[in-house]
Coordinates of C-alpha atoms in Angstrom, one line a residue:
Chain A
M1 CA 0.1 0.0 -0.3
K2 CA 2.6 2.5 1.3
L3 CA 4.7 1.7 -2.0
R4 CA 2.1 2.0 -4.5
R5 CA 1.5 5.6 -2.8
T6 CA 5.3 6.2 -3.2
V7 CA 5.4 5.2 -6.7
A8 CA 2.2 7.3 -7.4
L9 CA 3.8 10.3 -5.7
I10 CA 7.2 9.8 -7.7
A11 CA 5.2 9.6 -10.9
A12 CA 3.2 12.6 -10.1
L13 CA 6.1 14.8 -9.4
G14 CA 8.0 13.2 -12.5
M15 CA 5.0 14.7 -14.5
V16 CA 5.5 18.1 -13.1
F17 CA 9.1 18.2 -13.6
S18 CA 8.7 17.1 -17.2
L19 CA 6.4 19.9 -17.6
A20 CA 8.4 22.2 -16.3
A21 CA 10.9 21.2 -18.7
C22 CA 8.2 21.5 -21.5
G23 CA 8.0 25.2 -20.4
S24 CA 12.0 25.5 -20.8
K25 CA 11.7 24.1 -24.3
E26 CA 9.1 26.6 -25.1
D27 CA 11.6 29.1 -24.0
T28 CA 14.2 27.6 -26.3
A29 CA 11.9 27.7 -29.1
A30 CA 11.3 31.5 -28.5
K31 CA 15.0 32.2 -28.5
A32 CA 15.6 30.0 -31.5
E33 CA 12.7 31.8 -33.3
P34 CA 14.7 34.1 -35.8
E35 CA 13.5 37.5 -34.9
V36 CA 14.6 39.7 -37.8
K37 CA 14.6 42.6 -35.3
E38 CA 17.5 41.5 -33.6
E39 CA 19.5 40.5 -36.8
V40 CA 18.7 44.1 -37.7
K41 CA 20.4 45.4 -34.4
E42 CA 23.3 42.8 -34.8
E43 CA 23.9 44.3 -38.3
A44 CA 23.9 47.9 -37.0
E45 CA 26.2 46.9 -34.1
V46 CA 28.7 46.2 -36.6
E47 CA 28.9 49.9 -37.2
T48 CA 27.9 51.3 -33.9
E49 CA 29.8 49.0 -31.8
Q50 CA 28.3 50.3 -28.3
A51 CA 25.0 49.1 -28.2
A52 CA 24.7 45.9 -26.2
E53 CA 23.1 42.8 -27.9
P54 CA 19.2 42.5 -27.2
A55 CA 19.7 39.4 -25.4
D56 CA 22.3 41.2 -22.7
A57 CA 19.9 44.3 -23.0
G58 CA 17.8 42.3 -20.5
F59 CA 14.5 42.7 -21.9
T60 CA 12.7 40.9 -24.6
E61 CA 11.0 42.5 -27.8
F62 CA 7.8 41.8 -29.5
P63 CA 8.4 42.3 -33.2
I64 CA 5.6 44.2 -35.4
F65 CA 7.2 44.3 -38.7
E66 CA 11.1 44.0 -39.8
D67 CA 13.5 45.7 -42.4
E68 CA 10.9 48.2 -44.4
E69 CA 13.0 50.3 -46.7
V70 CA 11.9 53.7 -46.2
G71 CA 13.9 56.0 -48.4
F72 CA 17.7 56.0 -47.1
M73 CA 16.3 54.1 -43.9
N74 CA 15.7 50.7 -42.8
V75 CA 12.7 50.6 -40.4
S76 CA 11.7 47.9 -37.9
A77 CA 8.9 48.3 -35.1
V78 CA 9.0 46.4 -31.9
Y79 CA 7.1 46.6 -28.8
F80 CA 7.7 45.7 -25.1
Q81 CA 6.5 46.4 -21.8
P82 CA 5.8 50.3 -21.0
V83 CA 9.1 51.9 -19.4
P84 CA 9.7 54.6 -17.1
M85 CA 11.4 57.2 -18.6
S86 CA 13.5 60.4 -17.5
N87 CA 12.4 63.9 -17.4
G88 CA 9.0 63.6 -15.9
N89 CA 8.1 60.3 -18.0
E90 CA 8.3 57.9 -15.0
N91 CA 4.6 56.9 -14.7
I92 CA 3.8 53.8 -16.7
E93 CA 0.3 53.0 -14.9
D94 CA -1.9 53.8 -17.8
F95 CA 0.2 52.4 -20.7
N96 CA 0.1 48.9 -22.4
I97 CA 3.2 48.9 -24.6
H98 CA 6.3 50.7 -25.4
L99 CA 6.2 51.3 -29.1
E100 CA 9.7 51.6 -30.7
C101 CA 10.7 52.5 -34.2
D102 CA 14.2 51.4 -35.1
V103 CA 15.7 53.3 -37.9
S104 CA 19.0 52.7 -39.3
A105 CA 20.7 53.8 -42.4
L106 CA 21.0 51.8 -45.5
E107 CA 23.6 52.6 -48.5
N108 CA 23.3 56.3 -48.6
D109 CA 25.1 59.5 -50.1
L110 CA 24.1 61.4 -46.8
G111 CA 27.1 60.6 -44.7
Y112 CA 25.8 58.0 -42.6
G113 CA 27.6 54.6 -42.1
L114 CA 25.7 51.7 -43.2
G115 CA 23.6 50.5 -40.1
D116 CA 23.9 53.9 -38.2
W117 CA 20.9 55.0 -36.2
I118 CA 19.8 58.1 -37.6
P119 CA 19.3 61.0 -35.2
Y120 CA 17.3 64.6 -35.4
L121 CA 14.2 62.8 -37.1
T122 CA 10.8 63.6 -36.2
V123 CA 8.7 60.4 -36.3
D124 CA 5.0 60.3 -35.9
Y125 CA 3.0 57.2 -35.3
D126 CA -0.7 56.4 -35.9
V127 CA -2.2 53.1 -34.8
V128 CA -5.6 52.4 -36.5
G129 CA -7.7 49.6 -35.6
S130 CA -9.5 47.1 -37.9
D131 CA -12.7 49.1 -37.5
G132 CA -10.7 52.3 -39.0
A133 CA -10.8 53.9 -35.8
L134 CA -7.8 55.8 -34.7
A135 CA -6.2 53.8 -31.7
A136 CA -3.1 55.6 -30.8
K137 CA -1.3 58.7 -32.3
G138 CA 1.5 61.0 -31.4
T139 CA 5.0 61.7 -32.1
F140 CA 8.1 59.5 -30.7
M141 CA 10.4 60.8 -28.3
V142 CA 14.1 60.3 -28.6
M143 CA 15.8 58.1 -26.0
S144 CA 18.4 55.6 -25.0
A145 CA 17.9 52.2 -23.8
S146 CA 20.5 49.4 -22.9
D147 CA 20.6 48.2 -26.6
G148 CA 21.0 51.9 -27.8
P149 CA 19.2 55.2 -29.1
H150 CA 15.9 54.6 -30.8
Y151 CA 12.4 56.7 -31.2
G152 CA 9.7 55.5 -28.8
A153 CA 6.8 56.2 -26.7
N154 CA 4.8 54.4 -24.0
V155 CA 1.1 53.7 -25.6
K156 CA -2.1 53.0 -24.2
L157 CA -3.3 50.2 -26.6
D158 CA -5.7 48.0 -24.2
K159 CA -7.7 46.2 -27.0
A160 CA -6.9 42.9 -28.8
D161 CA -7.3 43.5 -32.5
T162 CA -5.5 43.6 -35.9
Y163 CA -4.1 46.9 -35.9
S164 CA -2.2 49.1 -38.9
V165 CA 0.5 51.3 -37.9
T166 CA 1.9 54.2 -39.7
F167 CA 5.2 55.7 -39.4
T168 CA 5.9 59.1 -40.8
F169 CA 9.5 60.6 -40.8
H170 CA 10.3 64.3 -41.3
N171 CA 13.1 65.8 -42.8
P172 CA 16.0 65.7 -40.1
E173 CA 16.7 69.4 -41.3
E174 CA 13.5 70.4 -39.5
N175 CA 15.3 69.5 -36.5
G176 CA 18.4 71.5 -37.8
Y177 CA 20.7 68.6 -38.9
L178 CA 22.7 70.0 -41.7
I179 CA 24.8 68.5 -44.7
H180 CA 28.1 69.7 -45.9
L181 CA 27.3 70.8 -49.6
D182 CA 31.1 71.2 -50.7
S183 CA 32.7 68.4 -52.9
E184 CA 35.8 68.1 -50.5
T185 CA 33.9 67.5 -47.1
G186 CA 30.3 66.6 -48.1
P187 CA 28.9 63.2 -48.6
G188 CA 27.4 64.2 -52.0
G189 CA 23.6 64.1 -51.3
T190 CA 20.9 66.0 -49.8
F191 CA 18.0 65.3 -47.8
D192 CA 15.8 67.1 -50.7
K193 CA 16.5 63.9 -52.9
Y194 CA 14.2 62.1 -50.3
F195 CA 11.9 64.7 -49.0
A196 CA 11.1 66.6 -52.0
D197 CA 7.7 65.4 -52.1
G198 CA 7.3 65.7 -48.3
N199 CA 7.4 63.6 -45.5
L200 CA 8.4 59.6 -45.8
S201 CA 6.1 57.4 -44.4
V202 CA 5.7 53.4 -44.0
T203 CA 2.5 51.6 -43.2
Y204 CA 2.3 48.1 -41.8
D205 CA -1.3 46.5 -42.1
G206 CA -2.2 43.4 -40.3
W207 CA -0.1 43.8 -36.5
D208 CA -2.1 41.1 -34.7
Y209 CA -1.7 42.6 -31.3
T210 CA -3.1 41.4 -27.8
P211 CA -2.3 43.1 -24.8
Q212 CA 0.3 41.2 -22.6
E213 CA 1.0 40.7 -18.8
W214 CA 4.3 42.2 -18.3
Chain B
M1 CA -8.0 54.4 -5.4
L2 CA -10.7 52.6 -7.5
N3 CA -7.9 51.6 -10.2
Y4 CA -6.0 49.7 -7.4
L5 CA -9.4 48.2 -6.0
I6 CA -10.5 47.0 -9.6
N7 CA -6.8 45.6 -10.4
V8 CA -6.5 43.7 -7.4
T9 CA -10.0 42.5 -7.4
K10 CA -9.2 41.3 -11.2
S11 CA -6.0 39.9 -10.3
V12 CA -6.8 37.8 -7.2
A13 CA -10.6 37.4 -6.5
V14 CA -10.9 34.4 -9.0
A15 CA -8.1 32.7 -7.3
A16 CA -9.7 33.5 -4.0
I17 CA -13.0 31.7 -5.2
M18 CA -10.8 28.7 -6.5
I19 CA -8.8 28.3 -3.4
G20 CA -11.3 29.0 -1.1
L21 CA -13.7 26.1 -2.5
M22 CA -10.4 23.6 -2.5
H23 CA -10.0 24.4 1.0
A24 CA -13.7 23.1 1.7
F25 CA -13.5 20.3 -0.8
V26 CA -9.7 18.7 -0.5
P27 CA -10.2 18.1 3.5
S28 CA -13.8 16.6 3.0
V29 CA -12.0 14.0 0.7
D30 CA -8.6 13.6 2.2
G31 CA -9.2 14.8 5.8
R32 CA -6.2 16.8 7.5
R33 CA -3.5 15.1 5.7
G34 CA -5.6 16.8 2.5
L35 CA -5.7 20.2 4.2
K36 CA -1.8 20.0 5.1
I37 CA -0.9 19.5 1.6
L38 CA -3.1 22.0 0.1
R39 CA -1.9 24.7 2.5
I40 CA 1.9 23.8 1.9
G41 CA 1.0 24.1 -1.8
C42 CA -0.3 27.7 -1.1
I43 CA 2.5 28.8 1.1
A44 CA 4.6 27.4 -1.8
G45 CA 2.6 29.5 -4.3
V46 CA 2.9 32.6 -2.0
A47 CA 6.8 32.2 -1.4
A48 CA 7.2 31.8 -5.2
A49 CA 5.1 34.7 -6.0
V50 CA 7.2 36.8 -3.5
V51 CA 10.6 35.6 -5.1
M52 CA 8.9 36.2 -8.5
A53 CA 8.0 39.9 -7.8
V54 CA 11.2 40.8 -6.1
L55 CA 13.2 39.3 -9.1
K56 CA 11.0 41.0 -11.5
N57 CA 11.4 44.3 -9.7
T58 CA 15.2 44.5 -8.6
T59 CA 17.0 42.2 -11.3
K60 CA 16.8 41.4 -14.8
I61 CA 16.6 37.7 -14.2
I62 CA 12.8 37.3 -15.4
D63 CA 13.3 39.4 -18.5
N64 CA 16.5 37.4 -19.3
S65 CA 14.7 34.2 -19.2
G66 CA 12.0 35.2 -21.5
G67 CA 9.9 37.9 -19.8
A68 CA 7.1 37.4 -17.3
G69 CA 5.1 36.3 -20.3
M70 CA 7.1 33.2 -20.6
W71 CA 7.0 32.6 -17.0
N72 CA 3.4 32.8 -17.0
V73 CA 3.2 30.3 -19.8
R74 CA 5.6 27.9 -17.8
I75 CA 3.2 28.4 -14.8
F76 CA 0.2 27.7 -17.0
A77 CA 1.8 24.6 -18.3
V78 CA 2.3 23.0 -14.9
S79 CA -1.2 24.4 -13.6
T80 CA -2.8 22.8 -16.4
I81 CA -1.3 19.2 -15.9
A82 CA -2.1 19.6 -12.7
L83 CA -5.7 20.5 -13.4
I84 CA -5.9 17.4 -15.7
V85 CA -4.6 15.1 -13.1
Y86 CA -6.9 16.5 -10.4
Y87 CA -9.9 15.8 -12.5
I88 CA -8.6 12.4 -13.0
F89 CA -8.2 11.7 -9.4
T90 CA -11.5 13.7 -8.3
Y91 CA -13.5 11.3 -10.6
K92 CA -11.6 8.3 -8.7
V93 CA -12.1 9.9 -5.6
M94 CA -15.8 10.3 -6.0
K95 CA -15.9 6.6 -7.1
K96 CA -14.4 5.9 -3.6
D97 CA -11.1 4.5 -5.2
K98 CA -7.8 5.0 -3.7
G99 CA -5.5 8.0 -4.9
K100 CA -6.8 10.4 -2.5
L101 CA -2.8 11.4 -1.6
I102 CA -2.3 12.2 -5.4
F103 CA -5.5 14.0 -5.6
S104 CA -4.5 16.3 -2.5
I105 CA -1.0 16.8 -4.0
F106 CA -2.2 18.1 -7.6
A107 CA -4.9 20.0 -6.0
A108 CA -1.8 21.6 -3.8
I109 CA 0.1 22.2 -7.0
L110 CA -2.8 23.7 -8.8
A111 CA -3.6 26.0 -5.8
G112 CA 0.2 26.9 -5.7
T113 CA 0.3 27.6 -9.3
L114 CA -3.0 29.9 -9.3
I115 CA -1.3 31.9 -6.5
W116 CA 2.1 32.1 -8.1
Y117 CA 0.7 33.6 -11.5
A118 CA -2.1 35.7 -9.7
L119 CA -0.1 37.4 -6.7
P120 CA 3.3 38.8 -8.0
E121 CA 1.6 41.7 -10.0
V122 CA -0.5 42.6 -6.8
L123 CA 2.9 42.3 -4.8
L124 CA 4.3 44.8 -6.9
Y125 CA 1.4 47.4 -6.9
P126 CA 2.7 49.5 -3.8
A127 CA 6.0 49.9 -5.8
N128 CA 3.9 52.5 -8.0
F129 CA 1.9 54.3 -5.4
S130 CA 4.8 56.9 -5.1
L131 CA 5.1 57.4 -8.9
N132 CA 3.5 60.3 -10.6
G133 CA 4.9 63.0 -8.3
A134 CA 2.9 61.8 -5.0
S135 CA 4.8 61.9 -2.0
Y136 CA 4.3 58.9 0.9
F137 CA 2.0 61.5 2.6
S138 CA 0.1 62.6 -0.1
T139 CA -3.8 62.1 -0.3
A140 CA -2.8 60.5 -3.8
F141 CA -0.7 58.0 -2.1
I142 CA -3.0 57.4 0.7
Y143 CA -6.1 56.6 -1.5
R144 CA -3.9 54.2 -3.6
L145 CA -3.0 52.1 -0.7
L146 CA -6.7 52.3 0.5
G147 CA -7.7 50.8 -2.7
F148 CA -5.1 48.2 -2.7
V149 CA -6.1 47.3 1.0
L150 CA -9.8 47.2 0.2
G151 CA -8.8 44.7 -2.7
L152 CA -7.2 42.4 -0.5
V153 CA -9.9 42.7 2.0
L154 CA -12.3 41.7 -0.3
T155 CA -10.1 38.7 -1.7
I156 CA -9.5 37.7 1.7
L157 CA -13.5 37.7 2.5
I158 CA -14.2 36.0 -0.9
F159 CA -11.6 33.2 0.1
L160 CA -13.2 32.8 3.6
G161 CA -16.6 32.9 2.2
A162 CA -16.0 30.3 -0.5
Q163 CA -14.2 28.2 2.1
A164 CA -17.1 28.3 4.5
V165 CA -20.0 27.7 2.3
G166 CA -18.2 24.9 0.4
K167 CA -18.1 22.9 3.6
R168 CA -21.6 23.0 4.3
I169 CA -22.9 21.8 1.2
R170 CA -22.9 18.1 -0.4
L171 CA -19.4 17.1 -1.6
E172 CA -20.5 16.0 -5.1
T173 CA -22.0 19.8 -5.5
T174 CA -19.0 21.3 -4.1
A175 CA -16.8 19.2 -6.4
L176 CA -19.0 20.0 -9.6
I177 CA -18.9 23.6 -9.0
L178 CA -15.2 24.0 -8.2
N179 CA -14.6 21.5 -11.3
V180 CA -16.4 23.9 -13.3
I181 CA -14.8 27.2 -12.2
L182 CA -11.4 25.4 -12.6
L183 CA -12.3 24.4 -16.2
I184 CA -13.2 28.1 -17.0
N185 CA -9.9 29.2 -15.4
G186 CA -8.2 26.4 -16.9
F187 CA -9.6 27.3 -20.4
Q188 CA -8.6 31.2 -19.9
Q189 CA -5.2 30.4 -18.9
V190 CA -4.6 28.1 -21.9
T191 CA -5.8 31.0 -24.0
K192 CA -3.5 33.6 -21.9
G193 CA -0.4 31.3 -22.6
L194 CA -1.5 31.1 -26.4
Q195 CA -1.5 34.8 -26.4
V196 CA 2.1 35.3 -25.1
L197 CA 3.2 32.4 -27.6
H198 CA 1.3 34.2 -30.3
A199 CA 2.8 37.6 -29.5
K200 CA 6.4 36.1 -29.6
R201 CA 5.2 34.4 -33.0
I202 CA 6.0 31.1 -31.6
V203 CA 2.5 30.0 -32.6
N204 CA 0.9 31.5 -35.6
G205 CA -2.6 31.4 -37.4
H206 CA -5.7 33.2 -37.5
L207 CA -7.8 30.7 -35.7
I208 CA -5.4 31.2 -32.8
F209 CA -5.4 35.0 -32.8
N210 CA -9.3 35.3 -33.1
L211 CA -9.5 33.1 -30.2
V212 CA -6.9 35.1 -28.2
R213 CA -8.4 38.3 -29.1
F214 CA -11.7 37.1 -28.2
T215 CA -10.6 36.1 -24.8
S216 CA -8.4 39.0 -24.1
N217 CA -11.2 41.5 -25.0
H218 CA -13.8 39.7 -22.6
S219 CA -11.4 38.9 -20.0
D220 CA -14.1 40.1 -17.3
L221 CA -16.6 37.7 -18.8
F222 CA -14.5 34.8 -17.3
I223 CA -14.6 36.4 -13.9
Y224 CA -18.6 36.6 -14.4
L225 CA -18.8 33.0 -15.4
M226 CA -16.8 31.8 -12.2
M227 CA -19.0 34.0 -10.0
I228 CA -22.2 32.7 -11.6
A229 CA -20.9 29.1 -10.8
A230 CA -19.6 29.8 -7.6
V231 CA -23.0 31.8 -6.3
V232 CA -25.0 28.5 -6.8
I233 CA -23.5 27.5 -3.6
P234 CA -24.5 30.4 -1.3
V235 CA -27.9 30.5 -3.0
I236 CA -28.7 26.8 -2.4
L237 CA -27.8 27.1 1.0
W238 CA -29.8 30.0 1.5
A239 CA -32.7 28.3 0.0
K240 CA -32.2 25.2 2.3
S241 CA -31.9 27.7 5.2
M242 CA -35.6 28.7 4.6
N243 CA -36.7 25.3 5.5
V244 CA -34.7 23.4 7.8
N245 CA -35.9 20.1 8.9
E246 CA -33.2 18.5 11.1
P247 CA -34.4 16.4 13.9
Y248 CA -33.6 17.4 17.6
E249 CA -34.3 15.8 20.8
N250 CA -34.3 19.0 22.9
S251 CA -34.5 22.8 22.8
A252 CA -30.8 23.2 23.2
E253 CA -30.3 21.0 20.2
H254 CA -32.9 23.1 18.3
R255 CA -31.0 26.4 19.4
K256 CA -27.7 24.9 18.2
I257 CA -29.2 23.8 14.7
K258 CA -30.8 27.2 14.5
A259 CA -27.4 29.0 15.3
K260 CA -25.6 26.7 12.6
W261 CA -28.0 27.9 9.9
R262 CA -27.8 31.5 10.9
G263 CA -24.1 31.0 10.6
I264 CA -24.4 29.5 7.2
R265 CA -26.9 32.3 6.1
R266 CA -24.4 35.0 7.1
W267 CA -21.5 33.3 5.3
S268 CA -23.8 32.7 2.3
T269 CA -24.8 36.6 2.2
L270 CA -21.1 37.8 2.8
L271 CA -20.0 35.7 -0.5
I272 CA -22.8 37.1 -2.3
V273 CA -22.2 40.7 -1.2
C274 CA -18.5 39.9 -2.0
F275 CA -19.6 39.0 -5.6
V276 CA -21.9 42.0 -6.1
V277 CA -18.9 44.3 -4.9
V278 CA -16.5 42.5 -7.5
T279 CA -19.2 43.1 -10.3
L280 CA -19.5 46.9 -9.0
N281 CA -15.8 46.9 -9.4
L282 CA -16.0 45.5 -13.2
T283 CA -19.0 47.8 -14.2
V284 CA -19.9 50.9 -12.2
F285 CA -16.6 51.7 -10.5
A286 CA -14.6 50.8 -13.4
A287 CA -16.7 53.4 -15.5
I288 CA -16.1 56.0 -13.0
A289 CA -12.3 55.4 -12.9
N290 CA -12.0 55.6 -16.6
K291 CA -14.2 58.6 -16.8
V292 CA -12.6 61.1 -18.9
V293 CA -12.2 64.3 -17.0
E294 CA -14.3 67.1 -18.7
L295 CA -11.9 70.2 -19.4
S296 CA -12.8 73.6 -18.1
P297 CA -14.2 75.8 -20.8
V298 CA -12.5 77.8 -23.0
E299 CA -12.3 81.5 -22.1
E300 CA -12.7 84.4 -24.5
C301 CA -9.9 86.6 -25.2
E302 CA -9.4 89.7 -27.4
V303 CA -8.6 88.4 -31.0
R304 CA -6.7 91.1 -33.3
E305 CA -5.6 90.8 -36.9
D306 CA -2.5 88.7 -36.3
A307 CA -2.6 87.6 -32.9
L308 CA -4.7 86.9 -29.7
Y309 CA -4.5 89.3 -26.6
I310 CA -5.0 87.8 -23.2
P311 CA -4.7 90.6 -20.4
F312 CA -2.7 89.7 -17.3
T313 CA -5.4 90.5 -15.3
Q314 CA -7.5 87.5 -16.7
V315 CA -4.8 84.9 -16.2
E316 CA -3.0 86.2 -13.0
D317 CA -4.9 84.1 -10.3
G318 CA -2.5 81.0 -10.5
H319 CA -5.0 78.9 -12.0
L320 CA -5.1 77.2 -15.5
H321 CA -6.6 79.1 -18.2
R322 CA -7.8 77.7 -21.6
F323 CA -8.0 79.4 -24.9
A324 CA -8.8 78.5 -28.4
F325 CA -8.4 79.9 -32.0
T326 CA -10.2 78.4 -35.0
T327 CA -7.5 78.2 -38.0
P328 CA -8.7 78.9 -41.5
D329 CA -9.1 75.2 -41.8
D330 CA -12.0 74.8 -39.3
I331 CA -9.8 73.3 -36.6
T332 CA -9.8 74.7 -33.0
V333 CA -6.4 74.9 -31.5
R334 CA -6.4 75.2 -27.9
F335 CA -3.5 76.5 -25.6
I336 CA -3.3 76.8 -22.1
V337 CA -1.9 80.0 -19.5
I338 CA -1.0 79.6 -16.0
K339 CA 0.9 81.9 -14.0
K340 CA 3.6 80.4 -12.2
P341 CA 3.9 79.9 -8.5
N342 CA 6.1 82.5 -6.6
S343 CA 7.0 84.1 -10.1
S344 CA 5.7 86.9 -12.2
S345 CA 6.3 84.4 -15.4
Y346 CA 3.5 82.4 -17.2
G347 CA 3.4 79.0 -18.5
I348 CA 2.3 78.8 -22.0
G349 CA 1.7 76.0 -24.3
L350 CA -0.8 74.2 -26.4
D351 CA -3.4 72.2 -24.6
A352 CA -1.7 68.9 -26.2
C353 CA 1.5 67.1 -25.9
D354 CA 3.7 65.2 -28.3
I355 CA 3.1 62.1 -26.4
C356 CA -0.6 61.9 -25.4
G357 CA -1.9 64.2 -28.4
E358 CA -5.1 66.6 -28.0
T359 CA -6.1 65.0 -24.8
G360 CA -5.5 68.2 -22.9
Y361 CA -4.6 69.3 -19.2
Y362 CA -6.6 69.9 -16.3
E363 CA -6.1 71.3 -12.7
R364 CA -6.4 69.2 -10.0
N365 CA -5.5 70.5 -6.4
G366 CA -3.4 73.1 -7.7
Q367 CA -1.3 70.9 -9.9
V368 CA -1.8 70.6 -13.7
V369 CA -2.3 67.0 -14.7
C370 CA -2.3 65.4 -18.3
N371 CA -5.8 64.3 -19.0
L372 CA -4.6 61.0 -20.6
C373 CA -1.6 59.8 -18.8
D374 CA -2.3 61.7 -15.4
V375 CA 1.3 62.8 -15.3
V376 CA 1.2 65.9 -12.9
M377 CA 3.3 68.6 -14.7
N378 CA 5.7 70.7 -12.9
I379 CA 4.0 74.2 -13.5
N380 CA 7.4 75.8 -13.5
T381 CA 8.5 73.6 -16.6
I382 CA 5.2 74.4 -18.5
G383 CA 6.8 76.5 -21.5
F384 CA 9.5 74.1 -22.1
K385 CA 10.0 71.4 -24.6
G386 CA 10.2 67.9 -23.5
G387 CA 8.1 64.9 -21.9
C388 CA 4.5 65.3 -21.4
N389 CA 4.9 69.2 -21.2
P390 CA 2.6 71.1 -23.2
I391 CA 3.9 71.7 -26.7
V392 CA 5.7 75.0 -26.8
I393 CA 4.2 77.9 -28.9
D394 CA 5.7 81.5 -29.9
Y395 CA 4.2 84.3 -27.5
S396 CA 5.2 87.6 -26.6
I397 CA 4.5 90.1 -23.6
E398 CA 3.3 93.5 -24.4
N399 CA 1.8 96.2 -22.4
G400 CA 0.2 93.8 -19.8
Y401 CA -0.9 91.3 -22.3
I402 CA 0.4 88.0 -23.4
V403 CA 0.2 87.9 -27.3
V404 CA 0.0 84.6 -29.2
P405 CA 0.6 85.0 -32.7
K406 CA -2.4 83.5 -35.2
Y407 CA 0.6 81.8 -37.1
T408 CA 1.9 79.8 -34.4
L409 CA -1.7 78.1 -33.6
I410 CA -1.8 77.5 -37.4
D411 CA 1.5 75.9 -37.4
H412 CA 0.4 73.7 -34.8
Q413 CA -3.2 72.8 -36.1
N414 CA -2.3 69.2 -37.1
E415 CA -1.9 68.4 -33.5
F416 CA -6.0 68.9 -32.9
K417 CA -7.2 66.9 -36.0

């Protein structure tokens, strides 16, 4: 009788442990999943060298879209938990996500190294629900995380839906960023080449989003 | 206050129902041993929750191992298997088969994982009380603490009530209702696990997304379903108490029976009242907590050819004043003016910020607060760029007037679309 109970107990515990291992496998699968976002960052790090690997950065990013070419920029979007930020932006109570736009340079004649983060941009975001209603809108702030600088904002997005995300990029010259024009020191190009018809934008339809418990 | 009451209720009330009923059911199957094992499971769950909360708040360990979401998936995996084994052995136990020990162990694992999942978030709420510029002695802090404590008290009452009523009804009825509630919860936790895996792109497909979208957008529905199932027990007991036919031999025994049923009625009433409060939390209180603050009306000011003129006398009382200008494109652009404390200067900016858009600002207890994110502005920094501060606009001071040129408002009209 006692033996049977012990055997049953061992069997039960064995089952639980195997399940815990199952959880670990899922985690391994998560890491093995090729998240293009991470690849983009690694590529960028060849140039910047200063930003930490996302794995070392200590947070898990959820991809929205990766590697969209917008003019001279490579654009990716991710989200993760809302984060407190300096300068009066510590409160994260009412936000669901931190939406991040990663912008790195493609081959260009504007003086950016391949994969460089592009500063001095104004990046607006629009998130539209499947019913066509605007769910979130604003202008990203510029900030640094442990994996480097980016454009981002804490966003309230508490409804699960298939969203359409649009990022609009303004000419860096609007924020006072200049380019050398002489042939000796200038990179050869100007922003007019890309922004002659106004702002650049990228829209990704089909972001299947559900709020997460962080 | 209400936000914390609602959040605590949402996080742990359902776990309190299940664990309360388990505390009634498990000992009635496996006696003192069952109760002991169940308690060990609960204590282990609380300990795991405390460790998780500390690790989450002070280290990167949780994030480095997949984030809180993946940890929830792991907890759900253990919980779901414990649930299945629990079901199998409930059936065997009800058939008077042997296996009570395994039944108790898996009930304990189930209870432990329910606590482990639900509690860490609640334990971390106090860490947010002093955010938002609130000091430890401010009313905002005390209200948040009060909401949090009320939520915990409600949860404890639900646990005690469920345990008390669960003991007073037939074993099979408690088992059935508990199992239905566990099934609803089990289904929800599986979908929550899928939600994490879908967000991480580990599982894909429209069918899964549509399922998790529905369960995510209707999470309160599961709380209602579990409460509806649970409320059957106190309702049955109330009905029974109206018609007690227990035999007695003397008046002392009669008094004893009456006292017993009085107690049962009290516990039943308490549990029903708790469920009503939870329902109020999810409906009326949630509506109040999410109510958008009505902005104070726009004030009149003198509009001349190129600019708006606001006399100092109109805005020197230290309160928030709101003005507006309708652009040629028929867009109303609002801006705010507030005299800075202990200063002769004014804070002037759009009634909108880069982060929260045109949501606007309102005055609360002498502070300027963003209507969307509830961030309290430092009045002295209004007029400076950054964060949730009002978007900066051009203005000048002329002969006792604040002069806001029309062009600066037209330039920013896109903020108000």
